[in-house]
Amino acid sequence: MANFFKRRMSWVNTRMGFFLLTIGLFWVKTYIAYQTEFTLGAKGSVQQFLLLINPLPAALLVFGIALYFRGRLAYWLMMIINVLESTWIFANILYYREFSDFLSFGIMKGSSDVGNNLGKSLAQITHVYDFFVYVDIIVLIILLVTHVIRIDARPFKRRYAFSITVLSFGLMFAEFGMANADRSGLLTRTFDNNYIVKYLGLNEYAAFNAYQTQKESATRASANASDMKSVLKYLKQNRVSPNVSYYGKEKGKNVFVIHLESFQQFLIDYKVNGKEVTPNLNKFYHNQNTLSFDNFYNQVAQGKTSDAEMMLENSLFGLPQGSAMTTYGTQNTFQAAPAILSQQAGYTTAAFHGDVPSFWNRDNTYKSWGYQYFFSSSYYTEKSGYSVGYGLKDKIFFKQSAKYIEQLPQPFYAKLITLTNHYPYELDKKNTDFPATKTGDKTVDPYVQTAHYLDQAFGEFMTYLKKAGLYKNSMIVAYGDHYGISNNHRPAIAQLLGKSKVTNFDLAQFQKVPFMIHAAGLKGGINHTYGGEIDVLPTLLDLLGVKNTDTIQFGQDLLAKNRNQTVAFRNGNFISPTYAKIGGTVYDTRTGKALSLTTAQKKTVDKMQNHVTTELSLSDRVIYGDLLRFYTPKDFTKVDKSSFTYKYKPAMEKLAEAEKKEKTSALVKNKGKETTYKTDAPELK
Ligand code: GP9
Ligand code: MN
């Protein structure tokens, strides 16, 4: 038997054999960690396949370094590399257990700021079985020391070592190609660390994260306090005074910001077969106490939702590439809506979202923005059929959010991010009771169906707010974050709009999204001013009567007189009540006709272009250089990220404590009785 074993296993006594054994074991344990310690959500055969093979290419590359060395050294190097690699897995297992996210170099570097967010001590979160990541190393060392495996001291041909390196790169490229085909923009748009690990692996994630952190540190290091001068000068020239008939009118009210996913303005009052797609939102839009804006544009780029969030709550633009939240959200200094409202007006601040917290790096960015609570996937009951696409279906999401909303001390600022009306607009039959459009474009046609579902969810939530007594004392803001139908669907868009053809100007107009502010007693109506997402924060702060005369915000109050109505798109195009410049062509906004400009017109357009280019680049400078660290508005204290935790238990304890102390939550006001939430969600019947 022993002899048989020896004969069968003799291959491990060669250097290559030992190398392959080491890699094989490493591969297996990484995959076990993927499956048992992380929630990577690999769906479908391509993702499953990539998850299975992704530890291999990087392991060949990194362990392969040892093959360039002689004799014993090669063996010990393999072991050292293995220890380092396994420690990286180990550290991520622990970090993930606390934060459902992977360690980033930014976090490790800035550990004074964010690190103490490790709510519990390491000992408390470490489990004995976590050490399984070292088991293979121990076994291999024992086998070597006891000479069960013999060290092969013969020189190893460089050529072979080099072939392994080349092979590893080849595999990595193939892996990246497959990954990018399945999820385009994986590394350029950088959605979520979980995605990078799922598609490419833990090592590739580490390399990418190191690169990003390095890039971020470099721009930060090259910036200094004097860079703020041009920003301040620009803002001084562009500050407008608030509209006195609105300033402070909503002081002290709760604020709901309802993020209507992928919701475009054209849906308002839109009908299919004579039926309104969004009857509840239409009613809200036309309500006499709702201020609705019908020339309000989304200004997002690749960062999509995260760009919208960045603009809405900071009045800073998203970046020309990638997502500012993922790249700069953890380390940068911000002076965002939640921090301003809690510091200046005593608001409780909370974000709600039925997806994992790591998406768009919300888990870290929200801390930088001063969110006290972030209710994400782990706070919501998940059963089969409750989710579609990225997360919880809107009706279930709103319903389950209610119990947390009721516990928030008032006044509060609550942002609810919906999800169901998201590309590819899939929804089960049970939830679909609206006819699809008939353009014949498969991605476009179901859009109205999920939009209708979102509208119903919104309607149910409004009914609930009335019942809970929150409707009257809240300012309810609803907005669409970006287009749902991209410009790649021109023929379908033309059909939806009842046109024979759409021009680039039409497509620019198609970027309108709703922006509505409702409050009891608010002087409503449809306002035609030209504006966009960058303008939301100053508008809200003025309505709430919260001072913002020295904040770094690039937008202007939409209600202010004499405001600049040139709306910047992220690519430098723009639209205004007079001219629109789209891809080098200037259009007359009133007629939509392309213009050949007179000298006088050209001067005006150049001035507008100059304004747009300046504001975009100054805003970028603020983010790239982390300039807000050099500037603090009066009455504002730098956010202490370490004071927040979004873990379920401590958050619930904090809520309970606040409720006892402040006695201002809706639940307390309703004498401890939860308000019943009515929904027709079939999953809950
Ligand atoms: C995911 C959600 C979608 O959590 O916010 O983001 P998007 O794809 O719209 O940018
Ligand atoms: Mn979105």
mmCIF file with all atom_site columns, N, CA and C in Angstrom, residues 408-429:
data_model
loop_
_atom_site.group_PDB
_atom_site.id
_atom_site.type_symbol
_atom_site.label_atom_id
_atom_site.label_alt_id
_atom_site.label_comp_id
_atom_site.label_asym_id
_atom_site.label_entity_id
_atom_site.label_seq_id
_atom_site.pdbx_PDB_ins_code
_atom_site.Cartn_x
_atom_site.Cartn_y
_atom_site.Cartn_z
_atom_site.occupancy
_atom_site.B_iso_or_equiv
_atom_site.pdbx_formal_charge
_atom_site.auth_seq_id
_atom_site.auth_comp_id
_atom_site.auth_asym_id
_atom_site.auth_atom_id
_atom_site.pdbx_PDB_model_num
ATOM 1  N N  . LEU A 1 408 ? -37.507 56.475 13.601  1.00 0.00 ? 408 LEU A N  1
ATOM 2  C CA . LEU A 1 408 ? -36.531 57.566 13.513  1.00 0.00 ? 408 LEU A CA 1
ATOM 3  C C  . LEU A 1 408 ? -36.998 58.775 14.313  1.00 0.00 ? 408 LEU A C  1
ATOM 4  N N  . PRO A 1 409 ? -36.139 59.311 15.172  1.00 0.00 ? 409 PRO A N  1
ATOM 5  C CA . PRO A 1 409 ? -36.496 60.547 15.847  1.00 0.00 ? 409 PRO A CA 1
ATOM 6  C C  . PRO A 1 409 ? -36.730 61.643 14.801  1.00 0.00 ? 409 PRO A C  1
ATOM 7  N N  . GLN A 1 410 ? -37.747 62.450 15.016  1.00 0.00 ? 410 GLN A N  1
ATOM 8  C CA . GLN A 1 410 ? -38.062 63.520 14.066  1.00 0.00 ? 410 GLN A CA 1
ATOM 9  C C  . GLN A 1 410 ? -37.440 64.832 14.534  1.00 0.00 ? 410 GLN A C  1
ATOM 10 N N  . PRO A 1 411 ? -37.100 65.750 13.662  1.00 0.00 ? 411 PRO A N  1
ATOM 11 C CA . PRO A 1 411 ? -37.231 65.626 12.223  1.00 0.00 ? 411 PRO A CA 1
ATOM 12 C C  . PRO A 1 411 ? -36.153 64.709 11.654  1.00 0.00 ? 411 PRO A C  1
ATOM 13 N N  . PHE A 1 412 ? -36.470 64.035 10.565  1.00 0.00 ? 412 PHE A N  1
ATOM 14 C CA . PHE A 1 412 ? -35.469 63.176 9.936   1.00 0.00 ? 412 PHE A CA 1
ATOM 15 C C  . PHE A 1 412 ? -35.349 63.486 8.454   1.00 0.00 ? 412 PHE A C  1
ATOM 16 N N  . TYR A 1 413 ? -34.222 63.067 7.940   1.00 0.00 ? 413 TYR A N  1
ATOM 17 C CA . TYR A 1 413 ? -33.947 63.153 6.503   1.00 0.00 ? 413 TYR A CA 1
ATOM 18 C C  . TYR A 1 413 ? -33.801 61.714 6.045   1.00 0.00 ? 413 TYR A C  1
ATOM 19 N N  . ALA A 1 414 ? -34.732 61.240 5.235   1.00 0.00 ? 414 ALA A N  1
ATOM 20 C CA . ALA A 1 414 ? -34.716 59.832 4.841   1.00 0.00 ? 414 ALA A CA 1
ATOM 21 C C  . ALA A 1 414 ? -34.672 59.712 3.325   1.00 0.00 ? 414 ALA A C  1
ATOM 22 N N  . LYS A 1 415 ? -33.668 59.005 2.853   1.00 0.00 ? 415 LYS A N  1
ATOM 23 C CA . LYS A 1 415 ? -33.557 58.793 1.408   1.00 0.00 ? 415 LYS A CA 1
ATOM 24 C C  . LYS A 1 415 ? -33.897 57.349 1.105   1.00 0.00 ? 415 LYS A C  1
ATOM 25 N N  . LEU A 1 416 ? -34.864 57.124 0.221   1.00 0.00 ? 416 LEU A N  1
ATOM 26 C CA . LEU A 1 416 ? -35.252 55.756 -0.140  1.00 0.00 ? 416 LEU A CA 1
ATOM 27 C C  . LEU A 1 416 ? -34.942 55.524 -1.612  1.00 0.00 ? 416 LEU A C  1
ATOM 28 N N  . ILE A 1 417 ? -34.072 54.566 -1.861  1.00 0.00 ? 417 ILE A N  1
ATOM 29 C CA . ILE A 1 417 ? -33.649 54.300 -3.239  1.00 0.00 ? 417 ILE A CA 1
ATOM 30 C C  . ILE A 1 417 ? -34.359 53.067 -3.777  1.00 0.00 ? 417 ILE A C  1
ATOM 31 N N  . THR A 1 418 ? -35.202 53.262 -4.768  1.00 0.00 ? 418 THR A N  1
ATOM 32 C CA . THR A 1 418 ? -35.945 52.131 -5.331  1.00 0.00 ? 418 THR A CA 1
ATOM 33 C C  . THR A 1 418 ? -35.068 51.373 -6.331  1.00 0.00 ? 418 THR A C  1
ATOM 34 N N  . LEU A 1 419 ? -35.550 50.244 -6.822  1.00 0.00 ? 419 LEU A N  1
ATOM 35 C CA . LEU A 1 419 ? -34.708 49.373 -7.644  1.00 0.00 ? 419 LEU A CA 1
ATOM 36 C C  . LEU A 1 419 ? -35.400 48.678 -8.814  1.00 0.00 ? 419 LEU A C  1
ATOM 37 N N  . THR A 1 420 ? -36.694 48.423 -8.663  1.00 0.00 ? 420 THR A N  1
ATOM 38 C CA . THR A 1 420 ? -37.327 47.511 -9.617  1.00 0.00 ? 420 THR A CA 1
ATOM 39 C C  . THR A 1 420 ? -37.360 48.055 -11.040 1.00 0.00 ? 420 THR A C  1
ATOM 40 N N  . ASN A 1 421 ? -37.489 49.369 -11.167 1.00 0.00 ? 421 ASN A N  1
ATOM 41 C CA . ASN A 1 421 ? -37.521 49.936 -12.517 1.00 0.00 ? 421 ASN A CA 1
ATOM 42 C C  . ASN A 1 421 ? -36.092 50.124 -13.026 1.00 0.00 ? 421 ASN A C  1
ATOM 43 N N  . HIS A 1 422 ? -35.386 49.029 -13.106 1.00 0.00 ? 422 HIS A N  1
ATOM 44 C CA . HIS A 1 422 ? -33.986 49.066 -13.541 1.00 0.00 ? 422 HIS A CA 1
ATOM 45 C C  . HIS A 1 422 ? -33.831 48.141 -14.729 1.00 0.00 ? 422 HIS A C  1
ATOM 46 N N  . TYR A 1 423 ? -33.009 48.553 -15.686 1.00 0.00 ? 423 TYR A N  1
ATOM 47 C CA . TYR A 1 423 ? -32.653 47.689 -16.796 1.00 0.00 ? 423 TYR A CA 1
ATOM 48 C C  . TYR A 1 423 ? -32.331 46.295 -16.261 1.00 0.00 ? 423 TYR A C  1
ATOM 49 N N  . PRO A 1 424 ? -32.762 45.212 -16.789 1.00 0.00 ? 424 PRO A N  1
ATOM 50 C CA . PRO A 1 424 ? -33.513 45.012 -18.030 1.00 0.00 ? 424 PRO A CA 1
ATOM 51 C C  . PRO A 1 424 ? -35.046 44.995 -17.849 1.00 0.00 ? 424 PRO A C  1
ATOM 52 N N  . TYR A 1 425 ? -35.551 45.653 -16.834 1.00 0.00 ? 425 TYR A N  1
ATOM 53 C CA . TYR A 1 425 ? -36.999 45.808 -16.648 1.00 0.00 ? 425 TYR A CA 1
ATOM 54 C C  . TYR A 1 425 ? -37.748 44.481 -16.621 1.00 0.00 ? 425 TYR A C  1
ATOM 55 N N  . GLU A 1 426 ? -37.209 43.593 -15.778 1.00 0.00 ? 426 GLU A N  1
ATOM 56 C CA . GLU A 1 426 ? -37.834 42.276 -15.636 1.00 0.00 ? 426 GLU A CA 1
ATOM 57 C C  . GLU A 1 426 ? -38.772 42.300 -14.446 1.00 0.00 ? 426 GLU A C  1
ATOM 58 N N  . LEU A 1 427 ? -39.891 41.693 -14.600 1.00 0.00 ? 427 LEU A N  1
ATOM 59 C CA . LEU A 1 427 ? -40.793 41.553 -13.480 1.00 0.00 ? 427 LEU A CA 1
ATOM 60 C C  . LEU A 1 427 ? -41.667 40.334 -13.746 1.00 0.00 ? 427 LEU A C  1
ATOM 61 N N  . ASP A 1 428 ? -41.974 39.602 -12.671 1.00 0.00 ? 428 ASP A N  1
ATOM 62 C CA . ASP A 1 428 ? -42.770 38.390 -12.838 1.00 0.00 ? 428 ASP A CA 1
ATOM 63 C C  . ASP A 1 428 ? -44.204 38.722 -13.247 1.00 0.00 ? 428 ASP A C  1
ATOM 64 N N  . LYS A 1 429 ? -44.887 37.733 -13.767 1.00 0.00 ? 429 LYS A N  1
ATOM 65 C CA . LYS A 1 429 ? -46.261 37.914 -14.261 1.00 0.00 ? 429 LYS A CA 1
ATOM 66 C C  . LYS A 1 429 ? -47.190 38.444 -13.183 1.00 0.00 ? 429 LYS A C  1
#
